[in-house]
JSON list of C-alpha atoms and ligand atoms in Angstrom, two decimals:
[
{"chain": "A", "resi": 1, "resn": "MET", "atom": "CA", "xyz": [-54.44, -55.74, -40.09]},
{"chain": "A", "resi": 2, "resn": "ASN", "atom": "CA", "xyz": [-55.78, -59.20, -39.52]},
{"chain": "A", "resi": 3, "resn": "CYS", "atom": "CA", "xyz": [-59.27, -60.17, -40.66]},
{"chain": "A", "resi": 4, "resn": "PRO", "atom": "CA", "xyz": [-61.74, -59.72, -37.78]},
{"chain": "A", "resi": 5, "resn": "LYS", "atom": "CA", "xyz": [-63.69, -62.71, -39.10]},
{"chain": "A", "resi": 6, "resn": "CYS", "atom": "CA", "xyz": [-61.11, -65.41, -39.81]},
{"chain": "A", "resi": 7, "resn": "GLY", "atom": "CA", "xyz": [-57.90, -63.91, -38.42]},
{"chain": "A", "resi": 8, "resn": "LYS", "atom": "CA", "xyz": [-55.84, -64.11, -41.62]},
{"chain": "A", "resi": 9, "resn": "GLU", "atom": "CA", "xyz": [-53.60, -61.24, -42.79]},
{"chain": "A", "resi": 10, "resn": "MET", "atom": "CA", "xyz": [-55.55, -58.79, -44.99]},
{"chain": "A", "resi": 11, "resn": "LEU", "atom": "CA", "xyz": [-54.38, -57.20, -48.24]},
{"chain": "A", "resi": 12, "resn": "ARG", "atom": "CA", "xyz": [-54.19, -53.41, -48.29]},
{"chain": "A", "resi": 13, "resn": "GLY", "atom": "CA", "xyz": [-55.31, -51.37, -51.31]},
{"chain": "A", "resi": 14, "resn": "SER", "atom": "CA", "xyz": [-58.01, -48.97, -52.39]},
{"chain": "A", "resi": 15, "resn": "MET", "atom": "CA", "xyz": [-61.64, -49.62, -53.22]},
{"chain": "A", "resi": 16, "resn": "HIS", "atom": "CA", "xyz": [-63.34, -47.89, -56.15]},
{"chain": "A", "resi": 17, "resn": "THR", "atom": "CA", "xyz": [-67.03, -47.57, -56.92]},
{"chain": "A", "resi": 18, "resn": "GLN", "atom": "CA", "xyz": [-69.25, -45.84, -59.44]},
{"chain": "A", "resi": 19, "resn": "LYS", "atom": "CA", "xyz": [-71.26, -43.31, -57.46]},
{"chain": "A", "resi": 20, "resn": "TYR", "atom": "CA", "xyz": [-71.48, -43.42, -53.70]},
{"chain": "A", "resi": 21, "resn": "PRO", "atom": "CA", "xyz": [-72.54, -46.77, -52.35]},
{"chain": "A", "resi": 22, "resn": "PHE", "atom": "CA", "xyz": [-75.29, -46.81, -49.76]},
{"chain": "A", "resi": 23, "resn": "TRP", "atom": "CA", "xyz": [-76.02, -48.88, -46.72]},
{"chain": "A", "resi": 24, "resn": "THR", "atom": "CA", "xyz": [-79.40, -49.86, -45.33]},
{"chain": "A", "resi": 25, "resn": "GLN", "atom": "CA", "xyz": [-80.94, -52.40, -42.98]},
{"chain": "A", "resi": 26, "resn": "GLN", "atom": "CA", "xyz": [-84.09, -52.55, -45.04]},
{"chain": "A", "resi": 27, "resn": "GLU", "atom": "CA", "xyz": [-84.95, -55.30, -47.44]},
{"chain": "A", "resi": 28, "resn": "LEU", "atom": "CA", "xyz": [-85.05, -53.87, -50.95]},
{"chain": "A", "resi": 29, "resn": "ARG", "atom": "CA", "xyz": [-88.00, -54.61, -53.18]},
{"chain": "A", "resi": 30, "resn": "PHE", "atom": "CA", "xyz": [-88.29, -54.21, -56.91]},
{"chain": "A", "resi": 31, "resn": "PHE", "atom": "CA", "xyz": [-88.73, -50.62, -58.07]},
{"chain": "A", "resi": 32, "resn": "LYS", "atom": "CA", "xyz": [-88.74, -49.36, -54.52]},
{"chain": "A", "resi": 33, "resn": "ALA", "atom": "CA", "xyz": [-85.89, -47.32, -53.09]},
{"chain": "A", "resi": 34, "resn": "PRO", "atom": "CA", "xyz": [-85.10, -47.81, -49.43]},
{"chain": "A", "resi": 35, "resn": "THR", "atom": "CA", "xyz": [-86.53, -45.06, -47.20]},
{"chain": "A", "resi": 36, "resn": "ASP", "atom": "CA", "xyz": [-83.88, -45.42, -44.53]},
{"chain": "A", "resi": 37, "resn": "LEU", "atom": "CA", "xyz": [-80.31, -45.37, -45.79]},
{"chain": "A", "resi": 38, "resn": "VAL", "atom": "CA", "xyz": [-76.93, -43.74, -45.36]},
{"chain": "A", "resi": 39, "resn": "GLU", "atom": "CA", "xyz": [-74.66, -43.01, -48.28]},
{"chain": "A", "resi": 40, "resn": "LEU", "atom": "CA", "xyz": [-71.01, -43.91, -47.89]},
{"chain": "A", "resi": 41, "resn": "GLY", "atom": "CA", "xyz": [-68.54, -41.35, -49.20]},
{"chain": "A", "resi": 42, "resn": "PRO", "atom": "CA", "xyz": [-64.76, -40.98, -49.10]},
{"chain": "A", "resi": 43, "resn": "LEU", "atom": "CA", "xyz": [-63.59, -39.16, -45.97]},
{"chain": "A", "resi": 44, "resn": "ASP", "atom": "CA", "xyz": [-62.10, -36.21, -47.88]},
{"chain": "A", "resi": 45, "resn": "ASP", "atom": "CA", "xyz": [-64.72, -35.89, -50.63]},
{"chain": "A", "resi": 46, "resn": "ASP", "atom": "CA", "xyz": [-66.95, -32.83, -51.02]},
{"chain": "A", "resi": 47, "resn": "ASP", "atom": "CA", "xyz": [-70.40, -34.35, -50.56]},
{"chain": "A", "resi": 48, "resn": "THR", "atom": "CA", "xyz": [-72.39, -31.13, -50.14]},
{"chain": "A", "resi": 49, "resn": "SER", "atom": "CA", "xyz": [-74.26, -31.79, -53.37]},
{"chain": "A", "resi": 50, "resn": "VAL", "atom": "CA", "xyz": [-74.43, -34.56, -55.94]},
{"chain": "A", "resi": 51, "resn": "PHE", "atom": "CA", "xyz": [-72.69, -32.19, -58.38]},
{"chain": "A", "resi": 52, "resn": "THR", "atom": "CA", "xyz": [-69.56, -31.72, -56.28]},
{"chain": "A", "resi": 53, "resn": "ARG", "atom": "CA", "xyz": [-69.16, -35.39, -55.63]},
{"chain": "A", "resi": 54, "resn": "ASP", "atom": "CA", "xyz": [-66.58, -37.51, -57.31]},
{"chain": "A", "resi": 55, "resn": "PRO", "atom": "CA", "xyz": [-68.52, -39.70, -59.79]},
{"chain": "A", "resi": 56, "resn": "PHE", "atom": "CA", "xyz": [-65.93, -42.44, -59.29]},
{"chain": "A", "resi": 57, "resn": "PRO", "atom": "CA", "xyz": [-65.14, -42.23, -55.61]},
{"chain": "A", "resi": 58, "resn": "GLU", "atom": "CA", "xyz": [-62.03, -43.85, -54.25]},
{"chain": "A", "resi": 59, "resn": "PHE", "atom": "CA", "xyz": [-61.81, -45.29, -50.76]},
{"chain": "A", "resi": 60, "resn": "PRO", "atom": "CA", "xyz": [-58.13, -45.48, -49.82]},
{"chain": "A", "resi": 61, "resn": "ASP", "atom": "CA", "xyz": [-56.78, -47.66, -47.00]},
{"chain": "A", "resi": 62, "resn": "ALA", "atom": "CA", "xyz": [-59.22, -50.44, -47.79]},
{"chain": "A", "resi": 63, "resn": "GLU", "atom": "CA", "xyz": [-58.33, -53.97, -46.76]},
{"chain": "A", "resi": 64, "resn": "ILE", "atom": "CA", "xyz": [-59.62, -57.22, -48.18]},
{"chain": "A", "resi": 65, "resn": "CYS", "atom": "CA", "xyz": [-59.38, -60.75, -46.83]},
{"chain": "A", "resi": 66, "resn": "GLN", "atom": "CA", "xyz": [-58.42, -63.20, -49.56]},
{"chain": "A", "resi": 67, "resn": "GLU", "atom": "CA", "xyz": [-59.61, -66.05, -47.38]},
{"chain": "A", "resi": 68, "resn": "CYS", "atom": "CA", "xyz": [-63.22, -65.08, -46.65]},
{"chain": "A", "resi": 69, "resn": "GLY", "atom": "CA", "xyz": [-63.77, -61.98, -48.83]},
{"chain": "A", "resi": 70, "resn": "LEU", "atom": "CA", "xyz": [-64.39, -59.54, -46.01]},
{"chain": "A", "resi": 71, "resn": "VAL", "atom": "CA", "xyz": [-63.67, -55.93, -47.03]},
{"chain": "A", "resi": 72, "resn": "VAL", "atom": "CA", "xyz": [-62.95, -53.19, -44.51]},
{"chain": "A", "resi": 73, "resn": "PHE", "atom": "CA", "xyz": [-62.78, -49.55, -45.57]},
{"chain": "A", "resi": 74, "resn": "PRO", "atom": "CA", "xyz": [-63.05, -46.14, -43.87]},
{"chain": "A", "resi": 75, "resn": "CYS", "atom": "CA", "xyz": [-65.86, -43.88, -45.06]},
{"chain": "A", "resi": 76, "resn": "LYS", "atom": "CA", "xyz": [-68.07, -40.96, -44.17]},
{"chain": "A", "resi": 77, "resn": "MET", "atom": "CA", "xyz": [-71.70, -41.79, -43.41]},
{"chain": "A", "resi": 78, "resn": "ILE", "atom": "CA", "xyz": [-74.10, -39.31, -45.02]},
{"chain": "A", "resi": 79, "resn": "GLU", "atom": "CA", "xyz": [-77.67, -39.41, -43.79]},
{"chain": "A", "resi": 80, "resn": "LYS", "atom": "CA", "xyz": [-80.18, -39.25, -46.58]},
{"chain": "A", "resi": 81, "resn": "LYS", "atom": "CA", "xyz": [-83.72, -38.14, -45.96]},
{"chain": "A", "resi": 82, "resn": "ALA", "atom": "CA", "xyz": [-86.52, -40.04, -47.57]},
{"chain": "A", "resi": 83, "resn": "GLU", "atom": "CA", "xyz": [-87.95, -38.30, -50.61]},
{"chain": "A", "resi": 84, "resn": "LYS", "atom": "CA", "xyz": [-91.65, -37.76, -50.88]},
{"chain": "B", "resi": 101, "resn": "ZN", "atom": "ZN1", "xyz": [-61.11, -63.40, -43.41]}
]
């Protein structure tokens, strides 16, 4: 696909992380975890518990723009409740 930001052809590959990444709109402060976040897991991963998760998740069908660095990848959004 073409980059939605700059329009250049994107490179296809897979993205790898250590643990599930998370996404939030909150500003993170030192030593304070965000209270409102969603974890991003691979579409076919078993995310029912932290023990069944792949510790090195792979996100296939990721695309990166070599021009502006934008990365696009499909994922499952897992709501995480704030811990007390
Ligand atoms: Zn781009």
